[in-house]
Structures are given as structure tokens and as C-alpha cells.
Coordinates of C-alpha atoms and ligand atoms in Angstrom, one line a residue:
X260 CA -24.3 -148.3 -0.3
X261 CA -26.2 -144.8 -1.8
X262 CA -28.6 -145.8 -4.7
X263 CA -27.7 -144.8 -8.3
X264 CA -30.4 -141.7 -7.5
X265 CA -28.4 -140.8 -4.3
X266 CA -25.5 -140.9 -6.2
X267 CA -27.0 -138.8 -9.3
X268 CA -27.7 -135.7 -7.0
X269 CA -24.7 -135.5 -5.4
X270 CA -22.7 -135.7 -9.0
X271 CA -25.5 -133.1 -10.0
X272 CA -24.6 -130.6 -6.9
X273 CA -20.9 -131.0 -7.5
X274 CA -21.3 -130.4 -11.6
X275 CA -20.0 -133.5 -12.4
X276 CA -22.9 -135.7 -14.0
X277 CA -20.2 -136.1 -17.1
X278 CA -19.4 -139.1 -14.5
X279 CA -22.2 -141.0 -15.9
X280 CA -22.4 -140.0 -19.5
X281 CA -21.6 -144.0 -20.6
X282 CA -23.8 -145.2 -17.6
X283 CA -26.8 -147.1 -20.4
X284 CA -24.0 -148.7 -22.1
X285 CA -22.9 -150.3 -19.4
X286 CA -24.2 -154.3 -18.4
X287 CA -25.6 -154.7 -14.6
X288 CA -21.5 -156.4 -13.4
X289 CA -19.6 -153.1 -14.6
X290 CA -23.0 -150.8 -13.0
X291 CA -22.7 -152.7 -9.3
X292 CA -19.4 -152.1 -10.1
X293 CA -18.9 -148.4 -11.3
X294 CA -21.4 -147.4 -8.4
X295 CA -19.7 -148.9 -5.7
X296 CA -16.4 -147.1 -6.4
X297 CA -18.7 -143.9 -6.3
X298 CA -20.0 -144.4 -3.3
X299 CA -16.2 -144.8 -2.2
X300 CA -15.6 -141.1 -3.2
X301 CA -15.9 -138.5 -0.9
X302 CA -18.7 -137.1 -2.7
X303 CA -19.7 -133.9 -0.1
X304 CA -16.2 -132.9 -0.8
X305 CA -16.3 -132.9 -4.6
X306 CA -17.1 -130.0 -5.8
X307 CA -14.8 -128.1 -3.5
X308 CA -12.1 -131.0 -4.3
X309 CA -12.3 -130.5 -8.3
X310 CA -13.0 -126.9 -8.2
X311 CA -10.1 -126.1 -6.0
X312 CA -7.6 -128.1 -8.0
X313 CA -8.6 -126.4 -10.7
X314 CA -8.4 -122.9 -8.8
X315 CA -5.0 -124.3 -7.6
X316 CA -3.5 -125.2 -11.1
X317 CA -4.6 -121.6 -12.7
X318 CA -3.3 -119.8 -10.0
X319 CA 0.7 -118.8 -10.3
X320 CA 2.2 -121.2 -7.8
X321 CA 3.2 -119.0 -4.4
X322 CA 6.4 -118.5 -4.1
X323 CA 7.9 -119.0 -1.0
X324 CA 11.9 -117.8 -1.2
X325 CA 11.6 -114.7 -0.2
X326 CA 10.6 -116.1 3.8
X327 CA 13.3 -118.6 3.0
X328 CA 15.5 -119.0 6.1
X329 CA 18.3 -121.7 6.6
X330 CA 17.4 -123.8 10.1
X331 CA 19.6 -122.1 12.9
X332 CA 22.8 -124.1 13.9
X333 CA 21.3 -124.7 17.3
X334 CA 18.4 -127.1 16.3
X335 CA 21.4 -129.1 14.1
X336 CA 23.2 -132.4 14.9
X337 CA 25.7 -133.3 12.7
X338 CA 26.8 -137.6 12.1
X339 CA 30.0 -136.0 10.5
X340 CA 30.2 -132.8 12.9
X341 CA 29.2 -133.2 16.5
X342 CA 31.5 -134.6 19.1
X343 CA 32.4 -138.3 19.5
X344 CA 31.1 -138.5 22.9
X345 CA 27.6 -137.2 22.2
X346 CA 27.1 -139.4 18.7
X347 CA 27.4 -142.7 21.7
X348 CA 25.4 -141.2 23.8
X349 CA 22.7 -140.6 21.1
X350 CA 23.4 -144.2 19.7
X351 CA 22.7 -145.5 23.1
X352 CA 19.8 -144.1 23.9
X353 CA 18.1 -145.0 21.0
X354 CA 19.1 -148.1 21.3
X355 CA 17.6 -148.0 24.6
X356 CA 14.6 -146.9 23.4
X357 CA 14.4 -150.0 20.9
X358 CA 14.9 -152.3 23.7
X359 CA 11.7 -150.8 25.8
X360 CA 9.4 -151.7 22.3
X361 CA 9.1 -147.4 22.3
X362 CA 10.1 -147.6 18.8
X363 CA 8.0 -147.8 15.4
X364 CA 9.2 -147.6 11.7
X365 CA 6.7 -146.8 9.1
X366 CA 7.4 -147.4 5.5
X367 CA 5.8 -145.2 2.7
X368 CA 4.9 -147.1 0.0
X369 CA 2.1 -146.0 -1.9
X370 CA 3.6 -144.5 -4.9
X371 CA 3.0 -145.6 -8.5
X372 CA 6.9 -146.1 -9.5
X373 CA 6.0 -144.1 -12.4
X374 CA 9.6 -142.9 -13.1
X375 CA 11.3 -146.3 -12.4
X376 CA 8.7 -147.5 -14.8
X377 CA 7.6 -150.4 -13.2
X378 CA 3.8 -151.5 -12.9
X379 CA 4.5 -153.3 -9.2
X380 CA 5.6 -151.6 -5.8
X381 CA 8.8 -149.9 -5.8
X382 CA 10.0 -151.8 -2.8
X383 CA 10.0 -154.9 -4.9
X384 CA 13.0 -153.9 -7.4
X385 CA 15.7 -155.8 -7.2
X386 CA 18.7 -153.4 -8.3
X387 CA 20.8 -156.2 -9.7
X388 CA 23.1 -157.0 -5.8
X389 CA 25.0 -160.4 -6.0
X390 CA 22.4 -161.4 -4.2
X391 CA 19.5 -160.6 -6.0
X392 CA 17.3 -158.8 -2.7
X393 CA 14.8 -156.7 -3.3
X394 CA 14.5 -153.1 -1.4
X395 CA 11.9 -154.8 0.8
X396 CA 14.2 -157.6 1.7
X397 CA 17.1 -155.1 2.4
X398 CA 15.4 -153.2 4.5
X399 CA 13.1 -156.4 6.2
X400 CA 16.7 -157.6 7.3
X401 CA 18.0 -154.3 8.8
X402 CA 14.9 -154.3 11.0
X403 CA 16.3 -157.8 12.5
X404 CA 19.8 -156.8 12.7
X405 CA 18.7 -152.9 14.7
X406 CA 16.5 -155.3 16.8
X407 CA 19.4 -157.6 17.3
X408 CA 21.8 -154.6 18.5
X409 CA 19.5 -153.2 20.9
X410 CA 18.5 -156.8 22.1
X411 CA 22.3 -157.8 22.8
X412 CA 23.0 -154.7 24.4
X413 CA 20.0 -155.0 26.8
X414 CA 19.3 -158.2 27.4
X415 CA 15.5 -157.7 26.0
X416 CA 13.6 -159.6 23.3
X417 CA 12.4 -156.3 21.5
X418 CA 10.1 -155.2 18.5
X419 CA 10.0 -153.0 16.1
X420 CA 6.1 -153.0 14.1
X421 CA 7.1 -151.9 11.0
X422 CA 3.9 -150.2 9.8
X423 CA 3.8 -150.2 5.7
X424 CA 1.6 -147.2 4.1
X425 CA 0.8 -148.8 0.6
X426 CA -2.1 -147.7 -1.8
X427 CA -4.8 -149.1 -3.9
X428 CA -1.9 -150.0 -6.6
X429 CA 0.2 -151.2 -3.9
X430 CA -1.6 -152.8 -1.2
X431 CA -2.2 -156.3 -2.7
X432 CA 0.9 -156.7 -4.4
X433 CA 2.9 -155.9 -1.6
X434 CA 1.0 -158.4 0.9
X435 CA 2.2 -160.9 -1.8
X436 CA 4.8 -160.6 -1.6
X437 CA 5.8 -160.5 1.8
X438 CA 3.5 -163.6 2.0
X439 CA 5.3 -165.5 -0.1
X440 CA 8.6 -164.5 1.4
X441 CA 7.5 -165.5 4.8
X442 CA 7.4 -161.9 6.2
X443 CA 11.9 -162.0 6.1
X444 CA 11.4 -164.1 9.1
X445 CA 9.9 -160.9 10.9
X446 CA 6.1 -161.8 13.1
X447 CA 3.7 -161.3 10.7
X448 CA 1.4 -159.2 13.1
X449 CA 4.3 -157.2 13.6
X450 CA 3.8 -155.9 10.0
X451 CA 0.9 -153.4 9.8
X452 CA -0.1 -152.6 6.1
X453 CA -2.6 -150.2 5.5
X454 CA -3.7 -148.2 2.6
X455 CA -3.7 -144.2 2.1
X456 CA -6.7 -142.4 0.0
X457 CA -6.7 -142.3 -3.5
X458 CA -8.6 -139.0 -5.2
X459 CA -9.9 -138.1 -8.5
X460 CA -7.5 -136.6 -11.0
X461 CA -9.2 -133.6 -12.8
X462 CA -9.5 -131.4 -16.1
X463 CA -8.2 -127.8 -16.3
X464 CA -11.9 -127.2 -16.4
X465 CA -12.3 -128.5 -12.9
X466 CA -13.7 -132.0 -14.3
X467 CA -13.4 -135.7 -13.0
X468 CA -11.6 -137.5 -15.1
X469 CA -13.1 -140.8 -16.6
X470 CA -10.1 -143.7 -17.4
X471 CA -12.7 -146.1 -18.9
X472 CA -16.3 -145.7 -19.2
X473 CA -17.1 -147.1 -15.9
X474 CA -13.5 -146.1 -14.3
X475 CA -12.5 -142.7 -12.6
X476 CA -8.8 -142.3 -12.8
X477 CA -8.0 -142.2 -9.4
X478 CA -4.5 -141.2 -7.6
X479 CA -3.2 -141.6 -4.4
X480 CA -3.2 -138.1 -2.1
X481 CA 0.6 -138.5 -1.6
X482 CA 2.7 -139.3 1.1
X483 CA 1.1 -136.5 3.1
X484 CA -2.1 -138.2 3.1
X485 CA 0.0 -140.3 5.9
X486 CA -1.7 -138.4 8.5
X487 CA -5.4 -139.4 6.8
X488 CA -4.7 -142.5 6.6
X489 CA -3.1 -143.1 10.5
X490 CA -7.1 -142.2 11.4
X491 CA -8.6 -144.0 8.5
X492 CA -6.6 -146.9 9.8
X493 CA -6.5 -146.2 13.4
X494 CA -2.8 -146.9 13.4
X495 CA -2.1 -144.3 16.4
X496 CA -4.3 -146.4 18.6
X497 CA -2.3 -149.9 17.2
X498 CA 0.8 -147.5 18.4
X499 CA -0.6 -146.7 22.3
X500 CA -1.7 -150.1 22.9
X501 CA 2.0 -151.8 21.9
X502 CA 3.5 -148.6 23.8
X503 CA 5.1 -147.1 20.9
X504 CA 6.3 -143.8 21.7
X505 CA 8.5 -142.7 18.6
X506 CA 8.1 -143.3 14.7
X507 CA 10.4 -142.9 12.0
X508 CA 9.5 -142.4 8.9
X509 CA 10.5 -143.4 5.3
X510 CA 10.3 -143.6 1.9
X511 CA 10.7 -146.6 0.3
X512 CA 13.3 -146.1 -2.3
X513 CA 16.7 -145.1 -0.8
X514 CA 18.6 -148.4 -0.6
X515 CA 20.8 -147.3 2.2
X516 CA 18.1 -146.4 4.6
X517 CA 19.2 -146.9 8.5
X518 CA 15.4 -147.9 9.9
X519 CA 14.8 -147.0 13.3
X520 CA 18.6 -146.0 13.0
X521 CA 18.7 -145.2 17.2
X522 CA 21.4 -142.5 16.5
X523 CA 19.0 -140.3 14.7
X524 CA 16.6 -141.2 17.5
X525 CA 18.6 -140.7 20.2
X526 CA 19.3 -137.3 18.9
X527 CA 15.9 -136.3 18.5
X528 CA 14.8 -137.8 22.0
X529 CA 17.5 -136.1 23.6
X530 CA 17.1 -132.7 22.2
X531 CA 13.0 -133.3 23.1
X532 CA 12.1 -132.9 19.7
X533 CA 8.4 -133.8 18.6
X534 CA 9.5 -134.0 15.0
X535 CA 12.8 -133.9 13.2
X536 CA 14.0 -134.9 9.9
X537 CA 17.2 -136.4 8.6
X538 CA 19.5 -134.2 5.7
X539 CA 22.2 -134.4 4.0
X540 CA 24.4 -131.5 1.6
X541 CA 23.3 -130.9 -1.3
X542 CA 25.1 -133.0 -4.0
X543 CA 24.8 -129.3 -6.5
X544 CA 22.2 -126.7 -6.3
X545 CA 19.3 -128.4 -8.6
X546 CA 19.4 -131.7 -7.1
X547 CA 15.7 -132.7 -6.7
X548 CA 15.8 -132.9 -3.1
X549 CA 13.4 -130.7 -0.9
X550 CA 15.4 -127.7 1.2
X551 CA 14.7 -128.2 5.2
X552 CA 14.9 -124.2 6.1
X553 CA 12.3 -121.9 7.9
X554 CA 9.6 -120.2 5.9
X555 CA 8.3 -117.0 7.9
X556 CA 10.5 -118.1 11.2
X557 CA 9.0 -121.9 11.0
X558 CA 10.3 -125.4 9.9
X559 CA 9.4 -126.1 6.7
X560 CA 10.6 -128.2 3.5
X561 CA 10.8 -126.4 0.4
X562 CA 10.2 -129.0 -2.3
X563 CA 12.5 -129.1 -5.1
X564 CA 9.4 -128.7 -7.5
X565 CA 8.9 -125.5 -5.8
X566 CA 12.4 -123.3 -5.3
X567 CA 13.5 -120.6 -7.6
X568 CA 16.2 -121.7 -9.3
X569 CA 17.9 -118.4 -8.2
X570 CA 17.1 -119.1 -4.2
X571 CA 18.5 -123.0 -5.1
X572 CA 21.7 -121.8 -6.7
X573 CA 22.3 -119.1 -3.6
X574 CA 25.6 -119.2 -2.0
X575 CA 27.1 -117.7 1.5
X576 CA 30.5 -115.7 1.8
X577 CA 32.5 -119.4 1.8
X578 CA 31.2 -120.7 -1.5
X579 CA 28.8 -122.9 0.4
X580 CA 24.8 -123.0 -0.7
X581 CA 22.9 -121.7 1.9
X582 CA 19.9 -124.2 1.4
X583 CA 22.2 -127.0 1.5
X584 CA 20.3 -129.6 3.7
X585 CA 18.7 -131.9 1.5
X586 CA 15.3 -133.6 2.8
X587 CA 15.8 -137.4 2.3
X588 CA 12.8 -138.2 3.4
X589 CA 13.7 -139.2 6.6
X590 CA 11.3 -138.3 9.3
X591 CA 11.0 -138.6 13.4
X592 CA 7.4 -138.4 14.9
X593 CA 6.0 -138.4 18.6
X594 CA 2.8 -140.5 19.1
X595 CA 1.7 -137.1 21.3
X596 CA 2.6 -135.2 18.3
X597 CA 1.1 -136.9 15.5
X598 CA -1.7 -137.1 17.6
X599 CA -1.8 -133.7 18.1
X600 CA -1.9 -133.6 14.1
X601 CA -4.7 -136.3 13.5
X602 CA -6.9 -133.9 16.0
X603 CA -6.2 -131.0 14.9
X604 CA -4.1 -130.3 11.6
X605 CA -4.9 -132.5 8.8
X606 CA -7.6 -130.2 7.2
X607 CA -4.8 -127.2 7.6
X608 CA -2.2 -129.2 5.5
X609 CA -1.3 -127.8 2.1
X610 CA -2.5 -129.0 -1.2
X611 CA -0.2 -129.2 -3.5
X612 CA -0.7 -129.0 -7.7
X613 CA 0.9 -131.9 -9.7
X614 CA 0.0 -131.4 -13.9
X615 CA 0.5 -135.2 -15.5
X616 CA -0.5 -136.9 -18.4
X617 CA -3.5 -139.0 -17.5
X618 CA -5.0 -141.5 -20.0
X619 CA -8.7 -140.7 -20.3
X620 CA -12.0 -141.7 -22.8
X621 CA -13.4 -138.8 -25.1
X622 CA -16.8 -138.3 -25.4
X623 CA -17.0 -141.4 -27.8
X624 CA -15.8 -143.8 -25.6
X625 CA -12.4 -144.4 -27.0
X626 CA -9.4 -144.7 -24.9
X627 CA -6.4 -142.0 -25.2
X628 CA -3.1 -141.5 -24.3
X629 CA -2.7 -138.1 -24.2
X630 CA 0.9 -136.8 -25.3
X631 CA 0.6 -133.3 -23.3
X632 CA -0.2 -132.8 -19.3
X633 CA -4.6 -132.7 -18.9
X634 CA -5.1 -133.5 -16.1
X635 CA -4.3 -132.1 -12.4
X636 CA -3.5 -134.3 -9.4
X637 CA -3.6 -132.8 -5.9
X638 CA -0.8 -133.9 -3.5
X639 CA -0.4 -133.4 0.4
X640 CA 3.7 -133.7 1.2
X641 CA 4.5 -136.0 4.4
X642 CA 6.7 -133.0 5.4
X643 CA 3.7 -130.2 5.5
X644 CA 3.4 -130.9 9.5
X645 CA 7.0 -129.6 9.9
X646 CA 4.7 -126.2 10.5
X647 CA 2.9 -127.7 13.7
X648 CA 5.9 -128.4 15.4
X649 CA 6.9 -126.8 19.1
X650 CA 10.3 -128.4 18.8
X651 CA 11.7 -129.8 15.8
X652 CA 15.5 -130.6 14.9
X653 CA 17.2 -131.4 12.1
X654 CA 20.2 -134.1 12.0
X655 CA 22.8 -134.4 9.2
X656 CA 24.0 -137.4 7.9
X657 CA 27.0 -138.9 5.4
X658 CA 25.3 -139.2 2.1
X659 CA 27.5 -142.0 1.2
X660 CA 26.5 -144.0 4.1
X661 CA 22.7 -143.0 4.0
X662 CA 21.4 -141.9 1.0
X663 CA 21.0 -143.5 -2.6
X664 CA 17.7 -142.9 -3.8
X665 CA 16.3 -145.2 -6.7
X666 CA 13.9 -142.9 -8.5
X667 CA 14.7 -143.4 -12.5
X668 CA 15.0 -146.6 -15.0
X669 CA 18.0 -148.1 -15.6
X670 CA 20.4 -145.8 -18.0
X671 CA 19.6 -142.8 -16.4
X672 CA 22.6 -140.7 -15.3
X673 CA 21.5 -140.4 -11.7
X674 CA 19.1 -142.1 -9.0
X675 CA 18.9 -145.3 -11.7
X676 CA 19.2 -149.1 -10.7
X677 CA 23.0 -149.2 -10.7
X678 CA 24.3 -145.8 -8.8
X679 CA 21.9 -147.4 -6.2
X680 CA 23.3 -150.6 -6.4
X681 CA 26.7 -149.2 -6.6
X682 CA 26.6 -147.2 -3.5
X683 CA 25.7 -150.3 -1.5
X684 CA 28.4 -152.2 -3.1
X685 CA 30.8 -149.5 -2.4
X686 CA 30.1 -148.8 1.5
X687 CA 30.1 -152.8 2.3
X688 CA 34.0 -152.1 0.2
X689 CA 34.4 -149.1 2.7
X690 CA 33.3 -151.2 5.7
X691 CA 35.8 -154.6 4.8
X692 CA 38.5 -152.2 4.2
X693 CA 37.8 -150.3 7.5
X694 CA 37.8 -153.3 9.1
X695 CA 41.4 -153.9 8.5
X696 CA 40.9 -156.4 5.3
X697 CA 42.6 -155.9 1.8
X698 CA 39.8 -156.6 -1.2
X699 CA 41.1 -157.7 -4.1
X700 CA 39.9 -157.9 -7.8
X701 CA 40.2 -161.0 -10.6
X702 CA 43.7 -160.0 -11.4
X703 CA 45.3 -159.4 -7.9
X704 CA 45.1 -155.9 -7.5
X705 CA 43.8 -154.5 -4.3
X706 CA 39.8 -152.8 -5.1
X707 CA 39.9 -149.0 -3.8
X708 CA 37.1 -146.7 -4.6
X709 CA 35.2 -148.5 -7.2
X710 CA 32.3 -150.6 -6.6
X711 CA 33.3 -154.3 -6.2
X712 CA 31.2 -157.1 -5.6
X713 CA 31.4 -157.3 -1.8
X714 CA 27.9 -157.7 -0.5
X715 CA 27.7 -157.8 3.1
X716 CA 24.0 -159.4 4.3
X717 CA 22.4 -156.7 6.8
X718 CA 21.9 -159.8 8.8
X719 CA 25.4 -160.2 9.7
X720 CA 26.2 -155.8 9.9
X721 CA 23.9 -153.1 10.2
X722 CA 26.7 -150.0 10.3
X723 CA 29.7 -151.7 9.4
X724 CA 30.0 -153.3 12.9
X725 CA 30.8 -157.0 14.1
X726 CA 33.6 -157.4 11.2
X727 CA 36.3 -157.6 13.7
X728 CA 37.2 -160.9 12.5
X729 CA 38.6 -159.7 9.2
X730 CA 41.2 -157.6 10.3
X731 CA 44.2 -158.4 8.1
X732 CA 43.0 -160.4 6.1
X733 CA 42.8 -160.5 2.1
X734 CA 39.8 -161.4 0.9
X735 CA 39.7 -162.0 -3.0
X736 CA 36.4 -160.6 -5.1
X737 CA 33.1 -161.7 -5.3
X738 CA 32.9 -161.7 -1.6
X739 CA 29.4 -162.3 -0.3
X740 CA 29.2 -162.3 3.7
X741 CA 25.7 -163.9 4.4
X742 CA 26.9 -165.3 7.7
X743 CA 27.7 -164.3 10.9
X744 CA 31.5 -163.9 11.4
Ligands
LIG823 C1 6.9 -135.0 -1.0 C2 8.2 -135.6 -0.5 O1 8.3 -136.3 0.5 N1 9.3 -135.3 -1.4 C3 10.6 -135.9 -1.1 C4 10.8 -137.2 -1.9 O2 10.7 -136.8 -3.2 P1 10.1 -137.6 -4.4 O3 10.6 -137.0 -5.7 O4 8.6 -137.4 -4.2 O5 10.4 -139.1 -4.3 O6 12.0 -137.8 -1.6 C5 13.1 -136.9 -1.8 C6 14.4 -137.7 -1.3 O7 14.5 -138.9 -2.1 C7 13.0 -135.7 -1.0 O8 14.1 -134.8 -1.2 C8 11.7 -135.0 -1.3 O9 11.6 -133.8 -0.6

């Protein structure tokens, strides 16, 4: 650890001693304290750090619509579009891929929740289901089920190490909790947490901003500080070593997410692609989904915080928008190619300028709230290595099958608690019904199109398969399937 004079100089060079200002009224706990979180900063990039996001946020963002391209048809696979024949052979081969262990997932999970409003890990809401499961459980018992499929159809005994990107907020509630749940079942050293960076928020003025007297307020370097963190935590090497030659990638809050779902794998290892990422259409031009296009001839996601209204709103000769393929955060790595990025691309990835409210102390001490934006956080964007690609692909999906994000509190007219909860409700009704079975409600009349309680455990189905047994039957409401048919 530096001493408190080590420390002073290099707050000095960077021109932010202000850190200190409280330092005599502090006793020797919060001192040992306060200085070892200093010495945790990367404090011979601070100045350029707090001067550049300050630089950044004065600067008129960049716009990039005008170099705005839609991907070519040719790099597109479609779920809903492309042949019958080729969606099984995709399907198969990544299910074969599952059964040689060549298969990762890795969860990101290090965001603060701050529009769901909850002060633990996202992946621990429970959406109000019959059967109370949390995100993480969801998605815990899809990774047995895929493993399951792939094992039954090979004859192998495979694993999937479900590596889990959390933060300082995150980290130790989310070990917790799977703790206490037993890991789902899953092998415990077949979960691999790991943390991600946190950086200092700053002032307009370029200035570290203090939270308490001995307490920066610190963010995490968002989901693009994925590829930081893989060296940090030497999580490529954990990959080689259990022969792991593809990773998907996710964000945590989409209740419907198909982990390690082997037809979007397939796809991608078939076409050769070193990276590819998962859309769906646009649900109406400002949805706050990124745009997966070309910028200047190369992949790219155009972030939702980012597009011209005008280039959002565009539509071709049809009627259709012409950035219509909405990121849903979906993403499929190589090992080769994500170590091509640790080596040679994380300083080249983009810096992006977030302007929140951050609580802070004024000069006397006293905490505020402030009630306007002060303070500037810098962000990378998990997508940003799109760029470094030699062959990336884009595949399409259903959004009613795959995408239902849960981003805001309960009441809110979209992304909330219960549109998430209702669109897993509704697809376990789509799969019964496709299944050959007639739901029906309290008073005898057959449920169509509206949510019903008819949870179906992703132990027993992981796409609506192995419901054979229902055919014809007429199954009254609640219907919970937490068995094996
Ligand atoms: C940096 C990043 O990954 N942004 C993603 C991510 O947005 P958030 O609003 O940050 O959750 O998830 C969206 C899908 O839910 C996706 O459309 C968007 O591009």
C-alpha cells in the first residue's frame, strides 16, 4: 500500500488534492480506511481520467447518423425467416458444441438497478410468477435444462461455466444469494463470479467527486469494462484450460433470455463468425434499444442514447424503419477473438459520457442530494468491440419468445415487473396451447391471448419442447408444470 505522502503527490499531479480536504477530521479507522480505497484508484490515470470526462461532457456529443448503414442481408439469419432445414442444422450444431464443454455463458451483472429502484442485484427481482423465482433462478434452471438437451441428444455429461460479471454493489450480495440457494443445483466451481472496475464520478470542472468525507463516489465502467475485467480476472485463461471455445453474452434483466441458446450458436459457428449479436424489430422507432447497423462500412451498435431522433424515426419505400434491429444485448464471442481484444483493443474502446445526479458533501461537510445532473460518469458499452471484428453476424429473433426486458419499477407503462412477468406467462400459454392442450380460466372459458397463470418450470421445457403429453387435453387455470411430464 502507497503512504498517505505517496498518495498526496499523485492527488497533487492529477489536481485533485480537494480529495483530502476533510482528511484532519477524520479518526485513524476511517484514515486506514479512506487511504486504502486510494490506493485502489488508478491514480497515474487520473488526471487524464477526470480531465477527459470533463473534455467529453463539454464537447457536443459526435454524431454518428450520417455513416449510419443497415447490416447487409447477407451477414443476417433470421429465427422467423430462414428455412426450416437450416434453423435444425443450426440447433444441432450448437447443441453439439454444448455437448463437447466448447460452450460458456457469461452473465452481466454489475449494474446498480437504479431505474428498477432496488438497492440489491437486479437478478434477484422476483417479478411476481406463481412461483415466486427470481431472474437468477430462471435463468440458473435454463442452464440445466440446455445442458440436459444437448446431454440427451449426445450421450455426454456436459457443462456450461456460467461466468457472472458483478460489481463492487453486486458482488457480495449476489454470492449470497446463490449460496443460500445452493448454486440451483448447478457445481458451484462451475459458477465464476468476478467483479468489473468501478471509477470515479466527476464535476463539470473535471473534479473527483467526494460521497462522504472519506468516500469517493465511485461507479462501475459499464458493461464494456467486460473486456478489463476478463484480464483483471484472468477469466480467458479459466476459459482455455476448461476448453471453452465460444461465449455468449448477457445482460441480466430480460426474463426470457435463451442462455447458451445453441440455435443462435450454431448460427454464428456455422457462418465462422468471431462475434455476432442477437436483434429483434423494433417495437416503434424510439424504443430505447441500441440499432445494430454499420458506421463507416463496420459493425457497430448505435445506442439509443445516441441516435437522432430523425435517423430513429427513418423509414424505407415499404413503410419499414430502416434501423429496425434492435440490440438486446445478446452477444456471441470467440475465445481467439476476445483474446485478440484483451491484447490489443481495450485502450481503443470508446468512452462514453453519462450526466447523473450524484449525492456528494459541500465544502462543509454536509451530505446533499442534488436535484439537477453534477456529476459525469464515463461508460465503455459491451458492444464497442463490434468494430474489431473480421466476421461478425447478426441473427434475428421473435421478440415474444426472447425478449422482455425488466428495466423500470412497477407501474411503469413498459419494461416494468408485470409486462415481464406477463410475457412469460403468456409464451408458457402459447407453448400448452401449441402443444395441443385447451387452457381454461375460473369460469370455463378457454384463455387465448391474455396472460394466464400457466407457469411452466424451465426444468421441465426450455423452448416449449417435451409437452407432448398434453396434447388434447384441458387443463383448467392456475396451471404450474414443475415436473417432468
Ligand atoms: C450499453 C448496452 O449494452 N446497452 C444495451 C442495454 O441497455 P441498458 O439501457 O443499458 O440496459 O440493453 C438494451 C436491451 O435491453 C440494449 O438495447 C442496449 O443497447
Amino acid at each position: 500500500m502507497l503512504s498517505l505522502e505517496e498518495v498526496k503527490q499523485h492527488l497533487e499531479i492529477a489536481d485533485q488534492s480537494h480529495i483530502l480536504q476533510f482528511w484532519s477530521e477524520l479518526n485513524d479507522v476511517e484514515r486506514e480506511s479512506f487511504l486504502r480505497e486510494l490506493c485502489q484508484l488508478d491514480l497515474a490515470g487520473l488526471k487524464e481520467h477526470c480531465e477527459g470526462a470533463a473534455r467529453a461532457a463539454a464537447s457536443p456529443p459526435t454524431s454518428l447518423d450520417e455513416h449510419m448503414q443497415p447490416v447487409p442481408a447477407e451477414y443476417i439469419g433470421s429465427a422467423r425467416k430462414s428455412e426450416y432445414d437450416s434453423l435444425v442444422e443450426w440447433g444441432n450444431e450448437g447443441l453439439l458444441q454444448i455437448s463437447k464443454n466448447r460452450v460458456g455463458i457469461l452473465l452481466l451483472a454489475g449494474g446498480q438497478g437504479t431505474r428498477l429502484g432496488v438497492q440489491y442485484p437486479k437478478g434477484m427481482y422476483n417479478v411476481g410468477l406463481p412461483s415466486g423465482k427470481t431472474l437468477y433462478q430462471i435463468q440458473a434452471e435454463r442452464l440445466h435444462k440446455i445442458q440436459e438437451l444437448a446431454d440427451e441428444k449426445h450421450g455426454t455429461n456436459s457443462t456450461i461455466p456460467w461466468y457472472i460479471m458483478t460489481s463492487d454493489f453486486t458482488l457480495s450480495p449476489t454470492e449470497k444469494y446463490f449460496k443460500e440457494n445452493n448454486y440451483f443445483g448447478l457445481e458451484p466451481s462451475n459458477i465464476i463470479m468476478f467483479e468489473q472496475r468501478m471509477i470515479p464520478a466527476v464535476t463539470f470542472e473535471g473534479k473527483v467527486i467526494l460521497q462522504g468525507k472519506w468516500k469517493i463516489a465511485m461507479a462501475p465502467d459499464g458493461n464494456g469494462g467486460l473486456y478489463q475485467a476478463l484480464v483483471d480476472n484472468n477469466v480467458l485463461e479459466d476459459m482455455k484450460k476448461r476448453g471453452v471455445e465460444y461465449l455468449h453474452v448477457y445482460c441480466v434483466d430480460n426474463i426470457l433470455v435463451k442462455m447458451a441458446d445453441p440455435l443462435f450458436i450454431g448460427f454464428c459457428v456455422s457462418k465462422g463468425a468471431d462475434c455476432g449479436a442477437k436483434v429483434v424489430e423494433k417495437a416503434y422507432p424510439t424504443e430505447p434499444v441500441g440499432v445494430v447497423c454499420r458506421v463507416q462500412g463496420v459493425a457497430q451498435v448505435v445506442e439509443y442514447s445516441e441516435i437522432l431522433q430523425t435517423t430513429a424515426e427513418l423509414r424505407g419505400d415499404t413503410g419499414e424503419l430502416v434501423y429496425s434491429a434492435g440490440n438486446i444485448c445478446n452477444h456471441f464471442f470467440t475465445r481467439a477473438f476476445l483474446q485478440d481484444v484483451a491484447e490489443n483493443f481495450i485502450s481503443h474502446l470508446k468512452q462514453h459520457v453519462a450526466i447523473k445526479k450524484v449525492p456528494f458533501v459541500d465544502e462543509c461537510g454536509n451530505e446533499v442530494k442534488p436535484t439537477k445532473p453534477n456529476g459525469i460518469k464515463m461508460e465503455k458499452f459491451v458492444f464497442d468491440v463490434f468494430p474489431f471484428s473480421r466476421r461478425f453476424v447478426v441473427f434475428e429473433v421473435v421478440r415474444e419468445d426472447e425478449f422482455s426486458p425488466l428495466k423500470n419499477a412497477g407501474g411503469a407503462a413498459r419494461d416494468s415487473p408485470s409486462t415481464a412477468r406477463n410475457a412469460l406467462l403468456l409464451q408458457h400459454c402459447r407453448w400448452v396451447t401449441a402443444a395441443g392442450a385447451t387452457l381454461l380460466d375460473e369460469d370455463g372459458n378457454a384463455v387465448s391471448n391474455s396472460p394466464a397463470t400457466c407457469e411452466i418450470s424451465p426444468l421441465v421445457s426450455y423452448f416449449g419442447e417435451g409437452l407432448e403429453k398434453l396434447q388434447g387435453k384441458t387443463i383448467k387455470i392456475p396451471f404450474i408444470l414443475d415436473k417432468r411430464l
